Amino acid sequence: MKLAYYPGCSLKGTSFEYEVSLLKILEALNIEIKEIPDWNCCGASAAHSINHDLSIALPARNLAIAEKEGYESVLAPCAACSNRLKTAHYELETDDILKKKITGSIEMPYSAGMEINNMLEFLIKIAGKDKIKSMVKRPLTGLKVAAYYGCLLVRPPKIMQFDDPENPVSMDELVGLTGAESVNYSYKTECCGAINSLSKPDVVMALTGNVLYDIKKHGADIVVVACPLCHSNLDVRQREIERKYEEKIGLPVLFITELLGLSFGIDPKDLAIEGHMVTADRVLEKIKEL
Amino acid sequence: MKTVINEENRRNFVSLVESMLHDKLSKCYQCGKCSAGCPVNFEMDYTPNQIIKMTELGMEDAVLNSKTIWLCVSCNTCSTRCPKGFEVTGIMDVLREIAEKKDIISKVEKEVQVFHEVFLDNVKSNGRIFELELVGKYKLKTRRLFRDMFLAPKMFEKGKLRISGEKISGLNQIAKIFKDFE
Ligand code: SF4
Ligand code: SF4
């Protein structure tokens, strides 16, 4: 099966570490993906927040191009992008009037036959747990990892059709494959405030702070995520949250692809781990000693 | 609050919302589960279940000018948990879209609204998001020039901020999509 790749804007900008690391581990797993030619922004939260039709048409153009190029499956590593692509796909599949309107506007047909995977789904369904396990050369035994899912990977369940919306386990399973221990905590699927990061920073810091302090309390060494928005809030805003609530956090936030890469024995530099705002040096030292 | 509601206006508003939502307001039996789990309920002026009831009662001005619709982060916790399967997240989208189409500028949560607008302008002109331009324009529009600026130097150093964006080649197609739906 030809596999298309929809990077989305964040992976080409503030969350470049996610793209670098995912390309690296897919290379190791010998899985080929190809970027959708001339892809456009999916409209993210802004489009669905104020203009429904736009929020379907923007992702639809990408899906239609992928279909025209002969792809049947798209990987969208950004949780927000995969959420928007899946939503567009679902609405086009279930609403003929809307479909006519949208395909008329993008001037391309769309048969609604595309399979859309988020990063976790892709790793489990397409790469497969056995294959991943066989690649683990440096088991991360003793490392305590909190898997943070946030909202968009699992909700709304009707459309995402992925894992359990209240108690997801797929990322914990991937953590388990690396030999690390996944930590149980309460805020796995609580929202980080995502879209309002720039417009309501105080609210976002309160929400993200709840998540980070809970993880800290449960003794994790690091957090792993599969969403660039979650990453920005948990990593980029962490110092500010520490200052606001006057309590140190010091939790490195890694993408799940980076954690897998480390367990495959890939050099942290090739996974762009130094691109994060909260340094992971201490944890990398710990891993080296394993 | 003084609320005199004309029955015809009420019906029109309810049917507009329901047609955009593809769901019935009467489905909601006001159990409050949506509001209990809403992560931003502490900042809202009306809880999500109140917004639903107020919409049903035709309190158009109050809901369209509420803080709630702009504070909602579309996390979908409410819809996921609603025992009646009501589109709670969806109603927030619908109310924001109606406010936007009516040119109602939020007095209390203007920054959220402006952010969405600037974001879409960025998509319209480049086909993709160019973060520096997005943040720059947002700051100019909201006059919040210095907030978050302390993050910039380290983000540059880490390679998180590109100094130039790229435009897609199908910009004419993007222009058409915006023309059709804006
Ligand atoms: S959870 Fe559903 S039924 Fe209960 S108040 Fe909210 S919308 Fe109404
Ligand atoms: S989608 Fe909006 S209203 Fe619903 S729980 Fe999340 S923030 Fe609250």
Coordinates of N, CA, C and O in Angstrom, one line a residue, chain B residues 120-176:
Chain B
L120 N -6.7 32.4 10.0 CA -7.2 32.1 8.7 C -6.7 33.0 7.6 O -6.5 32.6 6.5
D121 N -6.4 34.3 8.0 CA -5.8 35.2 7.0 C -4.5 34.7 6.5 O -4.1 34.8 5.4
N122 N -3.7 34.1 7.5 CA -2.4 33.6 7.2 C -2.5 32.4 6.2 O -1.7 32.2 5.3
V123 N -3.5 31.5 6.5 CA -3.8 30.4 5.6 C -4.1 30.9 4.2 O -3.7 30.4 3.2
K124 N -5.0 31.9 4.2 CA -5.4 32.5 2.9 C -4.3 33.0 2.1 O -4.2 32.8 0.9
S125 N -3.3 33.7 2.8 CA -2.3 34.3 2.0 C -1.1 33.4 1.7 O -0.4 33.7 0.7
N126 N -0.9 32.4 2.4 CA 0.2 31.5 2.2 C -0.1 30.1 1.8 O 0.7 29.3 1.3
G127 N -1.3 29.7 2.2 CA -1.7 28.3 2.0 C -1.3 27.4 3.2 O -1.8 26.3 3.4
R128 N -0.3 27.9 3.9 CA 0.2 27.3 5.1 C 0.4 28.3 6.2 O 0.5 29.5 5.9
I129 N 0.7 27.9 7.4 CA 0.9 28.8 8.5 C 2.4 29.2 8.5 O 3.3 28.3 8.5
F130 N 2.7 30.5 8.6 CA 4.0 30.9 8.8 C 4.0 31.6 10.2 O 3.5 32.7 10.4
E131 N 4.6 30.9 11.2 CA 4.3 31.2 12.6 C 4.7 32.6 13.0 O 4.0 33.3 13.7
L132 N 5.9 33.1 12.4 CA 6.3 34.4 12.8 C 5.4 35.5 12.3 O 5.1 36.5 13.1
E133 N 4.9 35.3 11.1 CA 4.0 36.3 10.5 C 2.7 36.3 11.3 O 2.1 37.3 11.7
L134 N 2.2 35.0 11.6 CA 1.0 34.9 12.4 C 1.1 35.6 13.7 O 0.2 36.4 14.1
V135 N 2.1 35.3 14.5 CA 2.3 35.9 15.8 C 2.4 37.4 15.7 O 1.8 38.2 16.4
G136 N 3.2 37.9 14.7 CA 3.4 39.3 14.5 C 2.1 40.1 14.2 O 1.8 41.1 14.9
K137 N 1.3 39.5 13.3 CA 0.0 40.2 13.0 C -0.9 40.2 14.1 O -1.7 41.1 14.4
Y138 N -0.9 39.0 14.9 CA -1.8 38.9 16.0 C -1.5 40.0 17.1 O -2.3 40.6 17.6
K139 N -0.2 40.1 17.3 CA 0.3 41.1 18.3 C -0.1 42.5 17.9 O -0.5 43.3 18.7
L140 N 0.1 42.8 16.6 CA -0.3 44.2 16.1 C -1.7 44.4 16.3 O -2.1 45.5 16.8
K141 N -2.6 43.4 16.0 CA -4.0 43.6 16.1 C -4.5 43.7 17.5 O -5.5 44.3 17.8
T142 N -3.9 43.0 18.5 CA -4.3 43.0 19.8 C -3.5 44.0 20.7 O -3.8 44.1 21.9
R143 N -2.5 44.6 20.1 CA -1.6 45.5 20.8 C -0.9 44.8 22.0 O -0.5 45.5 23.0
R144 N -0.8 43.5 22.0 CA -0.1 42.8 23.0 C 1.3 42.5 22.6 O 1.7 41.4 22.3
L145 N 2.0 43.6 22.3 CA 3.3 43.5 21.7 C 4.3 42.7 22.5 O 5.1 42.0 21.9
F146 N 4.3 42.8 23.8 CA 5.4 42.3 24.5 C 5.1 40.9 25.2 O 6.0 40.2 25.6
R147 N 3.8 40.6 25.3 CA 3.5 39.3 26.0 C 4.2 38.2 25.2 O 4.1 38.2 24.0
D148 N 4.7 37.3 25.9 CA 5.4 36.1 25.3 C 6.7 36.3 24.5 O 7.3 35.4 24.0
M149 N 7.1 37.6 24.4 CA 8.3 37.9 23.7 C 9.5 37.3 24.3 O 10.5 37.0 23.6
F150 N 9.5 37.1 25.6 CA 10.7 36.6 26.2 C 11.0 35.2 25.8 O 12.1 34.7 25.9
L151 N 10.0 34.5 25.2 CA 10.2 33.1 24.7 C 11.0 33.1 23.4 O 11.6 32.1 23.0
A152 N 10.9 34.2 22.6 CA 11.4 34.3 21.3 C 12.9 33.9 21.1 O 13.3 33.1 20.3
P153 N 13.8 34.6 21.9 CA 15.2 34.3 21.7 C 15.6 32.8 21.8 O 16.3 32.3 20.9
K154 N 15.1 32.2 22.8 CA 15.4 30.8 23.0 C 14.8 29.9 21.9 O 15.4 29.0 21.4
M155 N 13.6 30.3 21.4 CA 13.0 29.6 20.4 C 13.8 29.7 19.1 O 13.9 28.7 18.3
F156 N 14.3 30.9 18.8 CA 15.2 31.0 17.7 C 16.5 30.2 17.8 O 16.8 29.4 16.9
E157 N 17.0 30.2 19.0 CA 18.3 29.5 19.2 C 18.0 28.0 19.0 O 18.9 27.3 18.5
K158 N 16.9 27.5 19.4 CA 16.5 26.1 19.3 C 16.1 25.7 17.9 O 15.8 24.6 17.6
G159 N 16.0 26.7 17.0 CA 15.6 26.4 15.6 C 14.1 26.3 15.4 O 13.6 25.7 14.5
K160 N 13.3 26.8 16.4 CA 11.9 26.6 16.4 C 11.2 27.7 15.5 O 10.0 27.5 15.1
L161 N 11.9 28.8 15.3 CA 11.2 29.9 14.5 C 12.0 30.1 13.2 O 13.1 30.4 13.2
R162 N 11.3 29.9 12.1 CA 11.9 30.1 10.8 C 11.7 31.6 10.5 O 10.7 32.2 10.8
I163 N 12.7 32.1 9.7 CA 12.6 33.5 9.4 C 11.8 33.8 8.1 O 11.4 34.9 7.8
S164 N 11.6 32.7 7.3 CA 10.8 32.9 6.1 C 9.8 31.8 6.0 O 10.1 30.7 6.4
G165 N 8.7 32.1 5.4 CA 7.7 31.1 5.2 C 7.7 30.6 3.8 O 8.4 31.2 3.0
E166 N 6.9 29.6 3.5 CA 6.7 29.2 2.1 C 5.3 29.3 1.7 O 4.4 29.1 2.5
K167 N 5.1 29.6 0.4 CA 3.7 29.7 -0.1 C 3.5 28.4 -0.9 O 4.4 28.0 -1.6
I168 N 2.3 27.9 -0.9 CA 2.1 26.7 -1.8 C 1.8 27.2 -3.2 O 1.5 28.3 -3.5
S169 N 2.0 26.2 -4.2 CA 1.7 26.7 -5.6 C 0.3 26.8 -5.9 O -0.1 27.5 -6.8
G170 N -0.6 26.0 -5.2 CA -2.0 26.1 -5.5 C -2.7 27.2 -4.8 O -3.9 27.0 -4.4
L171 N -2.1 28.3 -4.6 CA -2.7 29.4 -3.9 C -4.0 29.9 -4.5 O -5.0 30.3 -3.8
N172 N -4.1 29.8 -5.8 CA -5.4 30.1 -6.5 C -6.5 29.2 -6.0 O -7.7 29.7 -5.9
Q173 N -6.2 28.0 -5.8 CA -7.2 27.0 -5.3 C -7.7 27.4 -3.9 O -8.9 27.4 -3.5
I174 N -6.7 27.8 -3.1 CA -7.0 28.3 -1.7 C -7.9 29.5 -1.8 O -8.9 29.6 -1.1
A175 N -7.5 30.4 -2.7 CA -8.3 31.7 -2.8 C -9.7 31.3 -3.2 O -10.7 31.9 -2.7
K176 N -9.9 30.3 -4.1 CA -11.3 30.0 -4.5 C -12.1 29.4 -3.3 O -13.2 29.8 -3.1

